Coordinates of C-alpha atoms and ligand atoms in Angstrom, one line a residue:
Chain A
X1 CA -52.8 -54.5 36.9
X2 CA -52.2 -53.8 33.3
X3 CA -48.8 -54.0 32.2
X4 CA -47.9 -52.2 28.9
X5 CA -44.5 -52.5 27.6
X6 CA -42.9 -51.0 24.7
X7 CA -45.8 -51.2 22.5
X8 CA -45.7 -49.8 19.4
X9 CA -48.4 -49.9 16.3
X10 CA -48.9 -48.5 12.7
X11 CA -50.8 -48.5 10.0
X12 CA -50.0 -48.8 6.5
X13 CA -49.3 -45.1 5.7
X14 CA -48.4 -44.0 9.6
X15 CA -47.3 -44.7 12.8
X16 CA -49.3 -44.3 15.6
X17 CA -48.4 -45.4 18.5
X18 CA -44.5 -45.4 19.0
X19 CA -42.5 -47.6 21.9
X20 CA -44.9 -47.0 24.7
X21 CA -44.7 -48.4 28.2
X22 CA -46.9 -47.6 31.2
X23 CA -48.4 -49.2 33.9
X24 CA -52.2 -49.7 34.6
X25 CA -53.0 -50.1 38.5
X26 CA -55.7 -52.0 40.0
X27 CA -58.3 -50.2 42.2
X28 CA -57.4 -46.7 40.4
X29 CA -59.4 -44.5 37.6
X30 CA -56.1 -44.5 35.2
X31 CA -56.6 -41.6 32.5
X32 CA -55.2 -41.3 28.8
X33 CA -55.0 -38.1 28.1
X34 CA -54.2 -36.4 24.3
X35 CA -55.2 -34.3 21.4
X36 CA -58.0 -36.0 19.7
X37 CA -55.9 -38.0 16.7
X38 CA -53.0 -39.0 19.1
X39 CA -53.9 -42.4 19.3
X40 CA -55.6 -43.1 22.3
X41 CA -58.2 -45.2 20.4
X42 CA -55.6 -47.5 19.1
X43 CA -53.7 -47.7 22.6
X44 CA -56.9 -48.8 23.5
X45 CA -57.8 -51.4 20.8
X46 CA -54.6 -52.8 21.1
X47 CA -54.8 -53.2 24.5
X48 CA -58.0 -55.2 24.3
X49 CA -56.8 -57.2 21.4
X50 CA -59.2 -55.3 19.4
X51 CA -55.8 -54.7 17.2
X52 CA -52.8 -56.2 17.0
X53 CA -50.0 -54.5 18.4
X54 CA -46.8 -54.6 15.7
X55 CA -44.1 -54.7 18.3
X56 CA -44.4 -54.6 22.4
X57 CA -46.6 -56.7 24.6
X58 CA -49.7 -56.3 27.0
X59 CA -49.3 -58.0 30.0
X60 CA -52.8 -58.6 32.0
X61 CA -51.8 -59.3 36.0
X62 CA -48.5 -61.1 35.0
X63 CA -50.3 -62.8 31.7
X64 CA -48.9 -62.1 28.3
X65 CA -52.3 -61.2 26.5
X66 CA -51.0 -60.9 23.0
X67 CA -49.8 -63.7 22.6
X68 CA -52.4 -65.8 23.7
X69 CA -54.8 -68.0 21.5
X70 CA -58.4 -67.2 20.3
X71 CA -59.9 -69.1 23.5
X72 CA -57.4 -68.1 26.4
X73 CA -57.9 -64.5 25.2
X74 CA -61.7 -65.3 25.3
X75 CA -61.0 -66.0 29.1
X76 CA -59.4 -62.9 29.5
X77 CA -61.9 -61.1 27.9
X78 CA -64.8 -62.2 29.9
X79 CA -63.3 -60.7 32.6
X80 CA -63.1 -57.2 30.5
X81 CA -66.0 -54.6 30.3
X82 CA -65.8 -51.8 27.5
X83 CA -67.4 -48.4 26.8
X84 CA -66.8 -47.6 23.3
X85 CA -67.2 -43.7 22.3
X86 CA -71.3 -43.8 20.9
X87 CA -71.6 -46.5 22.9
X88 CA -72.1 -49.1 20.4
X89 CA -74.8 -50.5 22.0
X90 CA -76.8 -53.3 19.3
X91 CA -79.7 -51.3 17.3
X92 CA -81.4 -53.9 17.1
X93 CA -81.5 -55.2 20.8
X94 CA -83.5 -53.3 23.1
X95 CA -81.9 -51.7 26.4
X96 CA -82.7 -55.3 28.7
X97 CA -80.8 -57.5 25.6
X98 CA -78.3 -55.8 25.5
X99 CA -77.0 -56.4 28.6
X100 CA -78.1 -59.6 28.6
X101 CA -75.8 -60.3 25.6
X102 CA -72.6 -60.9 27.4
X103 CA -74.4 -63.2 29.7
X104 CA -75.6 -65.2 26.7
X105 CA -72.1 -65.2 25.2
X106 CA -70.2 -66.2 28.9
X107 CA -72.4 -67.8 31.0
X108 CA -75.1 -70.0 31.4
X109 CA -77.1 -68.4 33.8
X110 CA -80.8 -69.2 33.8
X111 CA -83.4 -66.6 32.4
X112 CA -84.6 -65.1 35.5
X113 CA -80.7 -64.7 37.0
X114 CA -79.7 -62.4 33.8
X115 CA -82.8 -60.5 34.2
X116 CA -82.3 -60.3 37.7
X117 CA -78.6 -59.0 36.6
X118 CA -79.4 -56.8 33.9
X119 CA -81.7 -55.2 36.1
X120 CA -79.4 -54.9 38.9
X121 CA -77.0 -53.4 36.6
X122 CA -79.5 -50.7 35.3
X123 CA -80.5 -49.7 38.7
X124 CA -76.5 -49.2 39.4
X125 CA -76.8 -46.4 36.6
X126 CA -80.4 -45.1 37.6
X127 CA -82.1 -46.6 34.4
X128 CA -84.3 -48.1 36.1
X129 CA -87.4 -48.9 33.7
X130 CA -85.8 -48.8 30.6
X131 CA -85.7 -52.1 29.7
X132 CA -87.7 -52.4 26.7
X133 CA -86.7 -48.9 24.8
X134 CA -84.1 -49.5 21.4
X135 CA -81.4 -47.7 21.4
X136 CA -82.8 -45.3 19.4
X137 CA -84.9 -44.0 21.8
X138 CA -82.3 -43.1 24.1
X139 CA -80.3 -39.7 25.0
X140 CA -76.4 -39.3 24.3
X141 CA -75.9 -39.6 28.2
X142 CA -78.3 -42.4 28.6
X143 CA -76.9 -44.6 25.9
X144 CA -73.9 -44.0 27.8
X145 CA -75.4 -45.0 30.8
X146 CA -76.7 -48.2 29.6
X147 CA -73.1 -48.9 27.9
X148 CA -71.8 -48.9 31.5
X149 CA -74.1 -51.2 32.7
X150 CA -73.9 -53.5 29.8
X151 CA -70.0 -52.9 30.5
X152 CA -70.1 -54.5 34.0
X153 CA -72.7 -56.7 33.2
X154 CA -70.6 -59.7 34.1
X155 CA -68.5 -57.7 37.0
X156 CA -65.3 -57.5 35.2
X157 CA -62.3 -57.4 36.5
X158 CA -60.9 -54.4 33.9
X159 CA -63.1 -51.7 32.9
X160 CA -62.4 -49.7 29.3
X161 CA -63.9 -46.6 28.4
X162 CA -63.3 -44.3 25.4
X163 CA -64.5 -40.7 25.6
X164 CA -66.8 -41.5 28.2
X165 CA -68.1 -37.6 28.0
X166 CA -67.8 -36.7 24.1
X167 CA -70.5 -35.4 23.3
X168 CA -72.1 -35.1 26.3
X169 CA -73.1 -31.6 28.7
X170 CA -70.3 -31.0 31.4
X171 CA -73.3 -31.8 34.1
X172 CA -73.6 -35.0 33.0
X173 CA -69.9 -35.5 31.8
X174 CA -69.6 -35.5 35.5
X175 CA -72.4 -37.7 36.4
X176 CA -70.7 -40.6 34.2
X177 CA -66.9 -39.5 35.4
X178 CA -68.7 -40.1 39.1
X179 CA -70.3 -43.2 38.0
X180 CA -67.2 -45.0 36.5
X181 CA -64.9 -43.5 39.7
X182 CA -67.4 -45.4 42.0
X183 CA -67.7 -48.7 39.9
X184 CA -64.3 -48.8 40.1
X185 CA -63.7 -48.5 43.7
X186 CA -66.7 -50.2 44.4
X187 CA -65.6 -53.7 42.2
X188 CA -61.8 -53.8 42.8
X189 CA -61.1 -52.8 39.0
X190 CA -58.4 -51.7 36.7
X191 CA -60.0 -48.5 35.0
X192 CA -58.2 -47.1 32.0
X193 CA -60.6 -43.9 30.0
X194 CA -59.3 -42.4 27.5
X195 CA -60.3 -38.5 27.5
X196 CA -59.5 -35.0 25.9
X197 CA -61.8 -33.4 28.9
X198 CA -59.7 -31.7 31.4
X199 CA -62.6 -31.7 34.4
X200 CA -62.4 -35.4 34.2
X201 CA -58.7 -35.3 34.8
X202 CA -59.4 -33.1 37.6
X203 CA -62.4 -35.2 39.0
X204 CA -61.3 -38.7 38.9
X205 CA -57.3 -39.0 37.4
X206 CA -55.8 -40.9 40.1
X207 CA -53.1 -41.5 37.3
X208 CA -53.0 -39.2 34.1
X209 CA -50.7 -40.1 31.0
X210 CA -50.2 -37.7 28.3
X211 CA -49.9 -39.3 25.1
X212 CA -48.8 -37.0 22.2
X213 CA -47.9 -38.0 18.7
X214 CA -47.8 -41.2 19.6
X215 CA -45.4 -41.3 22.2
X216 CA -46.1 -41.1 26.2
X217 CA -45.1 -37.5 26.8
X218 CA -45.9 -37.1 30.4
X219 CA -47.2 -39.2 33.4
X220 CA -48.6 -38.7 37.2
X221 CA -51.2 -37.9 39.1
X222 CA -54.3 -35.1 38.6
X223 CA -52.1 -32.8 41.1
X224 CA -49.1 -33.1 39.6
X225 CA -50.2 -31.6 36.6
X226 CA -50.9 -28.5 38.3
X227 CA -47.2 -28.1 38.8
X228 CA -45.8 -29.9 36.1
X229 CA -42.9 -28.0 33.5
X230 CA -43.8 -30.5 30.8
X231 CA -44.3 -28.0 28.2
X232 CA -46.3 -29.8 25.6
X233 CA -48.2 -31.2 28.3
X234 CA -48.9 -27.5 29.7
X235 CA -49.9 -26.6 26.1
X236 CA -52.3 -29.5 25.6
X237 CA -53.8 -29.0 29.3
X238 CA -53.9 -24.8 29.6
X239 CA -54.7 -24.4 26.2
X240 CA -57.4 -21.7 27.2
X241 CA -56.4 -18.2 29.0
X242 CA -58.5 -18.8 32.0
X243 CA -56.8 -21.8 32.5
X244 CA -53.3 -20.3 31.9
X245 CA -54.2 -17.7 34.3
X246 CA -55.1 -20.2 36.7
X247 CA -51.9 -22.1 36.5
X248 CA -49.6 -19.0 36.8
X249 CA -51.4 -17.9 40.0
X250 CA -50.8 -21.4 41.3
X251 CA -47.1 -21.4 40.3
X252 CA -46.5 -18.2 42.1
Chain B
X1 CA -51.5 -54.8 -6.7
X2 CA -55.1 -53.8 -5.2
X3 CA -57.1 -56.9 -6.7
X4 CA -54.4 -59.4 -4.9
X5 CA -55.0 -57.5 -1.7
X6 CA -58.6 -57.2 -1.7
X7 CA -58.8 -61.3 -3.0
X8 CA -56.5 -62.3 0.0
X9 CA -58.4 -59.9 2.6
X10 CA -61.9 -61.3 1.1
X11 CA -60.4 -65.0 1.3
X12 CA -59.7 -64.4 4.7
X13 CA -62.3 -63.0 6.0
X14 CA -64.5 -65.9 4.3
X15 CA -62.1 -68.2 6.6
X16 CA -63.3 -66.5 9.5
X17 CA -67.1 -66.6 8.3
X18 CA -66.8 -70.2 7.7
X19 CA -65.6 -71.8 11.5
X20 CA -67.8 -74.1 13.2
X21 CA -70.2 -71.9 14.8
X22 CA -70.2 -72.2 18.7
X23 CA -73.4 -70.9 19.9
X24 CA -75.5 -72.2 17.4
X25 CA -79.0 -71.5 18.9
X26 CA -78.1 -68.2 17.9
X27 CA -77.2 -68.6 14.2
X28 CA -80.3 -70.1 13.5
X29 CA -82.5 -67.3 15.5
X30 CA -80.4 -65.4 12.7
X31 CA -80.9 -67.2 9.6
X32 CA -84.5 -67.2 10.2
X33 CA -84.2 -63.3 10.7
X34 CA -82.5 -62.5 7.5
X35 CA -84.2 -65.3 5.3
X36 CA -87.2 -63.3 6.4
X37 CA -85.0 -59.4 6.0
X38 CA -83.7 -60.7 2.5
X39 CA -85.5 -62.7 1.0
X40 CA -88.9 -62.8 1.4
X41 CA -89.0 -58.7 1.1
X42 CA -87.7 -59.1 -2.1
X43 CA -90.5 -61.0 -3.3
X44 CA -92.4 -57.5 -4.0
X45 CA -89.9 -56.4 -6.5
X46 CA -89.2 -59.6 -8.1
X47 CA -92.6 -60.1 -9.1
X48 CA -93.2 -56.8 -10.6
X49 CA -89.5 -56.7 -12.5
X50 CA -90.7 -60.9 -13.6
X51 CA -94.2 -60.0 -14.8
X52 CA -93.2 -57.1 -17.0
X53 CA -90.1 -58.5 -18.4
X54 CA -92.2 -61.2 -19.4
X55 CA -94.6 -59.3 -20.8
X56 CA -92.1 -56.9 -22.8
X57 CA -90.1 -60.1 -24.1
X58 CA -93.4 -61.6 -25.5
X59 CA -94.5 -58.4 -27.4
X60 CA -91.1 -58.0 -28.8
X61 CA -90.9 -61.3 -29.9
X62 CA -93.9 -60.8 -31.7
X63 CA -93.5 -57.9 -33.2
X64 CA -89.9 -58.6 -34.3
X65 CA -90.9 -62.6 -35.9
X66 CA -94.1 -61.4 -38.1
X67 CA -93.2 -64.1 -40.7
X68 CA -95.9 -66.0 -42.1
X69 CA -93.1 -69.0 -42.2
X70 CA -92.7 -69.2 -38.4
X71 CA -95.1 -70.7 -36.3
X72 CA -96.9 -68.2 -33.6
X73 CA -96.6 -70.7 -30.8
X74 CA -92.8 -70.0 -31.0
X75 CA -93.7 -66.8 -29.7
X76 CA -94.6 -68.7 -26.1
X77 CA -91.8 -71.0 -26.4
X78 CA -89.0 -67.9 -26.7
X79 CA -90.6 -66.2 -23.6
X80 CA -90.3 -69.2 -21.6
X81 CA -86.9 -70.1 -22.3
X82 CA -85.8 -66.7 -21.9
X83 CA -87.4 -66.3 -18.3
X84 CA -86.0 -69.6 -17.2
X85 CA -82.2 -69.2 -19.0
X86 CA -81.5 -65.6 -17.8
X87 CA -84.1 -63.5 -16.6
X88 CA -84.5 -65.4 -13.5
X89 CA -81.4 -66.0 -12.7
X90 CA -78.7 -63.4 -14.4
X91 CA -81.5 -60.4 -14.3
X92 CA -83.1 -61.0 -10.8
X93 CA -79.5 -61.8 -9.0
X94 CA -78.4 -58.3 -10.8
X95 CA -81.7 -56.6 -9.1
X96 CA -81.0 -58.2 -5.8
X97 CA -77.3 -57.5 -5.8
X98 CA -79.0 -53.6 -5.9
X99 CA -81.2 -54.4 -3.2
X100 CA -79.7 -57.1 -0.9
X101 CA -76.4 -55.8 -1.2
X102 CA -76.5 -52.3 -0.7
X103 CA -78.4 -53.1 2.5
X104 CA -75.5 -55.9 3.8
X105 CA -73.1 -53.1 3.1
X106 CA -75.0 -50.6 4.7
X107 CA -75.7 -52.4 7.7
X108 CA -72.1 -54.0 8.4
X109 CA -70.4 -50.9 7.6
X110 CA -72.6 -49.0 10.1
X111 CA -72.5 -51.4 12.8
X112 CA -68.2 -51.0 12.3
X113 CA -68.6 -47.0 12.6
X114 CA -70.6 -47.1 15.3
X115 CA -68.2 -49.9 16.5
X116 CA -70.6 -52.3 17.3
X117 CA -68.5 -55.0 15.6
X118 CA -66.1 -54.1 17.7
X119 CA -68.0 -54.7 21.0
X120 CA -69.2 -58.1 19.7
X121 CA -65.7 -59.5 19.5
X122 CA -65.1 -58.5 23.0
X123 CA -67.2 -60.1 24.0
X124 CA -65.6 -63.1 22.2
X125 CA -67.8 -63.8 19.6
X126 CA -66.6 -64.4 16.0
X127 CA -68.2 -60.9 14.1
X128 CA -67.6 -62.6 11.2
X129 CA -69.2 -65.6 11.4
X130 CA -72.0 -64.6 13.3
X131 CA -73.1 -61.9 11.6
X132 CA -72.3 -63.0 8.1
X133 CA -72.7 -66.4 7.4
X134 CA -76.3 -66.1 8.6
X135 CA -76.6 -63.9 5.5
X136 CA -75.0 -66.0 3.3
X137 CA -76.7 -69.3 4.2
X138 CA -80.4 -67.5 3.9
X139 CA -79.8 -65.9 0.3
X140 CA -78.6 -69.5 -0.8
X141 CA -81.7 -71.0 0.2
X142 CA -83.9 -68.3 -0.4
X143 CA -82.6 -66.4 -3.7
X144 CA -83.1 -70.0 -5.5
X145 CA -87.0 -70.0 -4.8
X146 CA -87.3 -66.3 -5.6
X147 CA -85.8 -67.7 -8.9
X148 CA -88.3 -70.4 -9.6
X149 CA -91.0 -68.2 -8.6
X150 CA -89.7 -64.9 -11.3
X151 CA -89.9 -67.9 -14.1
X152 CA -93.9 -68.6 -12.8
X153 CA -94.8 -65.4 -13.2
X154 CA -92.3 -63.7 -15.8
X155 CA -94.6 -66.6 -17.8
X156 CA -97.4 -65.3 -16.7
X157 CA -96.9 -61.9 -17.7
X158 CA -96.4 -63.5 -21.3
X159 CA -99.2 -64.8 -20.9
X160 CA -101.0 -61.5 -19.7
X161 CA -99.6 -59.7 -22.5
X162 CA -100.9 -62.0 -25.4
X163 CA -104.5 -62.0 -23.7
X164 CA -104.5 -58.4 -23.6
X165 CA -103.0 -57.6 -27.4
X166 CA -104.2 -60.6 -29.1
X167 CA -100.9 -60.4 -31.0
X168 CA -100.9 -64.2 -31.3
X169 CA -104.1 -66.5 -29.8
X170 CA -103.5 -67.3 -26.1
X171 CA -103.8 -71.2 -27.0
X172 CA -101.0 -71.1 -29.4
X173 CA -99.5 -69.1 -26.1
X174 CA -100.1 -71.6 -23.9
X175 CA -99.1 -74.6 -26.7
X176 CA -95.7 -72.8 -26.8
X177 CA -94.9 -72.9 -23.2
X178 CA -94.9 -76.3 -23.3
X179 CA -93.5 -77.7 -26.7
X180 CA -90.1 -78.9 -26.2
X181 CA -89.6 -78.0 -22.9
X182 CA -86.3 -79.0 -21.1
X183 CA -86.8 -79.9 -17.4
X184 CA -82.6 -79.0 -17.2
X185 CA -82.7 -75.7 -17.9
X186 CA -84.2 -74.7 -14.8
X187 CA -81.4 -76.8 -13.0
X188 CA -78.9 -74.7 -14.6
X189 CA -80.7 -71.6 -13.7
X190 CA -81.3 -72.4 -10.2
X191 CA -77.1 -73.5 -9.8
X192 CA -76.2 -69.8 -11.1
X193 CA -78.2 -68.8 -8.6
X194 CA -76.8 -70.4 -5.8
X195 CA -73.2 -68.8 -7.0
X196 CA -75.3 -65.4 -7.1
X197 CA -76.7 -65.8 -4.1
X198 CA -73.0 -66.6 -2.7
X199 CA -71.2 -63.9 -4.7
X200 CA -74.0 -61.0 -3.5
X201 CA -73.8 -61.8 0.7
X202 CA -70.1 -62.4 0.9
X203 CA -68.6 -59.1 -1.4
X204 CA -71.0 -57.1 0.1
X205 CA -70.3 -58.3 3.5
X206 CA -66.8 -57.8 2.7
X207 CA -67.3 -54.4 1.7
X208 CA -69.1 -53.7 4.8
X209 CA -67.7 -55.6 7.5
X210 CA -64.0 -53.7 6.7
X211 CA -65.4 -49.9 5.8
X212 CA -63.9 -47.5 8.1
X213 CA -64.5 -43.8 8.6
X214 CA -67.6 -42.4 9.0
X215 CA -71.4 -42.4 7.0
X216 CA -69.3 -41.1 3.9
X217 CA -66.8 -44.4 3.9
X218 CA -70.5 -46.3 4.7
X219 CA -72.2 -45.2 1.1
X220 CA -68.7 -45.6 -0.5
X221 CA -68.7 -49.3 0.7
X222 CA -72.5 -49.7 -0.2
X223 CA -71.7 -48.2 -3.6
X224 CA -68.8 -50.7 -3.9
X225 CA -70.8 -53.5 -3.3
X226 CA -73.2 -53.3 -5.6
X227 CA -71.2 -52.5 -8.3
X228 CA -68.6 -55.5 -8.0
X229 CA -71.4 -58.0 -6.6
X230 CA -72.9 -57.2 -10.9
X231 CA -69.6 -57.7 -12.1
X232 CA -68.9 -60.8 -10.5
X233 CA -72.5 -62.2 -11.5
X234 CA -71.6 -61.3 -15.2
X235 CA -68.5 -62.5 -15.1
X236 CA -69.5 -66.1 -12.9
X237 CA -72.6 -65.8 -16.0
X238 CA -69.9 -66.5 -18.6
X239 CA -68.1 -68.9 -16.8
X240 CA -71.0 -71.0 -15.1
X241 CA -72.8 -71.1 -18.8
X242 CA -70.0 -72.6 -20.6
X243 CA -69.4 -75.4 -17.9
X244 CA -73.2 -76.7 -17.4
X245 CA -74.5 -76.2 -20.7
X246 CA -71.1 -76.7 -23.3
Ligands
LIG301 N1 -58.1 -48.8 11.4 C1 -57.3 -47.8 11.1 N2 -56.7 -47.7 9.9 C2 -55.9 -46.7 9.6 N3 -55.7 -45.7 10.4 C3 -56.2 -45.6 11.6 C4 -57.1 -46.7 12.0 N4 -57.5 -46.4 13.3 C5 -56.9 -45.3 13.6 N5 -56.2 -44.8 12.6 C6 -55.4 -43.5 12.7 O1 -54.7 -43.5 13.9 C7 -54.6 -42.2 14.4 C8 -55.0 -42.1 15.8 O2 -56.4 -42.4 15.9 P1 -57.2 -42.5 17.3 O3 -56.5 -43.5 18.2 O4 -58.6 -42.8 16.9 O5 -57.1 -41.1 17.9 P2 -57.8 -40.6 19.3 O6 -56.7 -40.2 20.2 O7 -58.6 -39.4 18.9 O8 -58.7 -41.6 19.8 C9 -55.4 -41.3 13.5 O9 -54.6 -40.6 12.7 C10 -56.2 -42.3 12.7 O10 -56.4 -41.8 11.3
LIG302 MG1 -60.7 -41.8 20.0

């Protein structure tokens, strides 16, 4: 469980993320949902320590993250696998070393057991046989793919992913959503993605909340939202007039 | 109001580069890398800049000293001394600050856009240190030989240039070269380039390891590099000269 309480974060010229609190369970795909700008990135970031949060703390299953040192955070953050938006996976690694980094960096397994791993992993995202392409060689989706496996290279205990679908077709939008829902159930782990992609928050929100100029507008489950009177929230969500439609027919 | 902000961030960030490294299989595997990425690729254009600058400086010189009064093996003697005072070190640090420092810059500041900084600290690694001091530590031992080698053959090109004009006799050439040489100049040339060296990896890094934005803020930061990596080298120039040789 991720605890989030009262965060709040700004840059030198704005403020982005204003007094937030919200709870992250175990065992659930928790969303973040908002207008692209909102902050979600930086909820993110400050979450993992990525950024410092100005005011507020970030409580990891009863431990005060932010205000750990450099080397109890490190212990935290083994146990913390992260999707960034292009996937950020190392140009100059191929697919097999890159998820072998995090094993270099936290363990000291032998050779032939991160192999073994990294493979494993791979297989777990049907990449099978891609261990020796660059980066560069890959598709959007499949660098995504690989990001996921380097993610839970080390079978993390939280799981970050930001935007897993921008960018991405909505067939395999769905593939990934699929993918991290199943990981998720599969390892015990506390999921938050960040997404503006409403078939995700249909799909796989076990817990959606709205973030919108920084503050945390709305929160509950995928269903709820169906029936929800938040009105920014219904903006944001049924911005489209099929969707609208949709949403009227239900409230009648 | 900007310069003190940019000397503290720079002075921190140079904390971060320089903490005791904890993996350090790894930071050698990477020095070797960009000893090999930075310096030895710059070999190519420092002997072509050293030979022709040599070349131009002897011609000059002999074209500009056609008095009957001063001896033609001076010609030899002001090429030499020229290569080994500031050509080798001021000129070729200004060339590789183009070079080497645009592509530090480029590099850092797309591996931030792309976030892959970002991923190596969660994984808890030091960015800093492990991507920059590599850098740093293999242009200090590198740009010094690529130093010693632009004086060989900015010489040479001298030498080249006198065979092929005949403006003065290749053995009064070769007799200047050597008369009154001073073994300490090419210490004090091989110290400035050490700073360079210094100066070039670590503003450049800095420009690159903190750009933010997109391709656009990436060629801004590689612009930026460049440009105050030459002022710093000029300015170091002035102040490096008047504390070894005064
Ligand atoms: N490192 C930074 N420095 C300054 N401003 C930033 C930084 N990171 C994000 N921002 C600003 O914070 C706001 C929210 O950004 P972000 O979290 O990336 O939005 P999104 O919800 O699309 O992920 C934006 O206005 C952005 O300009
Ligand atoms: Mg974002």
């Amino acid at each position: 469980m991720i605890e989030v309480v009262h965060v709040s974060k700004h840059f030198s010229n704005e403020t982005v993320l204003k007094d937030i609190t919200v709870t992250f369970e175990r065992g659930k795909t928790n969303l973040v949902i908002g207008q692209s700008g909102s902050g979600k990135t930086v909820l993110l970031k400050c979450i993992v320590g990525l950024l410092e949060v100005d005011e507020g703390d970030i409580i990891y299953d009863g431990v005060v993250f932010n205000k750990l040192n450099f080397k109890d955070k490190k212990s935290i953050r083994k146990e913390i696998g992260m999707l960034f938006q292009g996937g950020a996976l190392f140009d100059s690694l191929t697919v097999e070393e890159n998820i072998i980094y995090p094993m270099d960096m936290f363990t000291r397994m032998t050779t032939e057991e991160k192999k073994e791993r990294a493979n494993f992993c791979l297989k777990r995202v049907n990449m099978e046989n891609s261990n020796h392409l660059y980066p560069d060689e890959l598709s959007g989706g499949m660098k995504k793919r690989v990001a996921i496996a380097r993610a839970i290279a080390l079978n993390p205990k939280y799981l970050f992913c930001d935007e897993p679908n921008s960018g991405l077709d909505p067939k395999t939008s769905i593939v990934i959503d699929k993918l991290i829902l199943e990981l998720t159930e599969e390892f015990n782990m506390t999921t938050i993605v960040n997404t503006h992609d409403m078939n995700s928050v249909m799909e796989i929100g076990s817990k959606v909340v709205f973030i919108a100029n920084g503050m945390k507008c709305w929160e509950g489950t995928n269903r709820e939202i169906l029936h929800s009177d938040n009105q920014v929230l219904n903006d944001f969500i049924f911005a489209n007039s099929l969707a609208k439609h949709v949403k009227n027919t239900i409230k009648n | 109001m900007g310069l003190f902000f940019h000397v503290g961030k720079y002075y921190e960030l140079m904390l971060k580069v320089f903490t005791k490294p904890e993996k350090r299989i790894m930071y050698y595997r990477q020095t070797v890398r960009e000893m090999e990425a930075l310096g030895l690729n710059s070999v190519g254009i420092v002997l072509i800049i050293s030979v022709f600058m040599g070349a131009v400086i002897t011609l000059q010189t002999a074209y500009n000293t056609e008095n009957p009064f001063l001896p033609s093996y001076l010609i030899g003697l002001g090429c030499r001394d020229s290569m080994i005072l500031e050509f080798s070190s001021t000129m070729v640090a200004l060339i590789l600050a183009g070079k080497v420092g645009s592509n530090i810059a480029s590099e850092l500041g797309t591996m931030r856009v792309t976030e892959q900084i970002d991923a190596l600290e969660i994984m808890g690694v030091n960015s800093a240190s492990y991507l920059i001091l590599p850098k740093i530590i293999a242009c200090i031992l590198v740009f010094p030989l690529l130093t010693l080698f632009s004086m060989v053959v900015g010489v040479a090109g001298g030498w080249l240039a006198v065979v092929f004009t005949r403006v003065i006799t290749p053995t009064d050439f070769i007799y200047g070269i050597q008369y009154a040489f001073i073994p300490f100049y090419i210490t004090y040339s091989v110290i400035k380039m050490v700073v360079f060296a210094f100066l070039i990896t670590s503003i450049s890094s800095y420009y690159g390891y903190y750009s933010y934005g997109g391709s656009l803020e990436v060629g801004v930061s590689s612009t930026r590099a460049v440009v105050h990596s030459s002022v710093f080298i000029l300015l170091f120039n002035v102040i490096l000269t008047q504390l070894i040789l005064s």
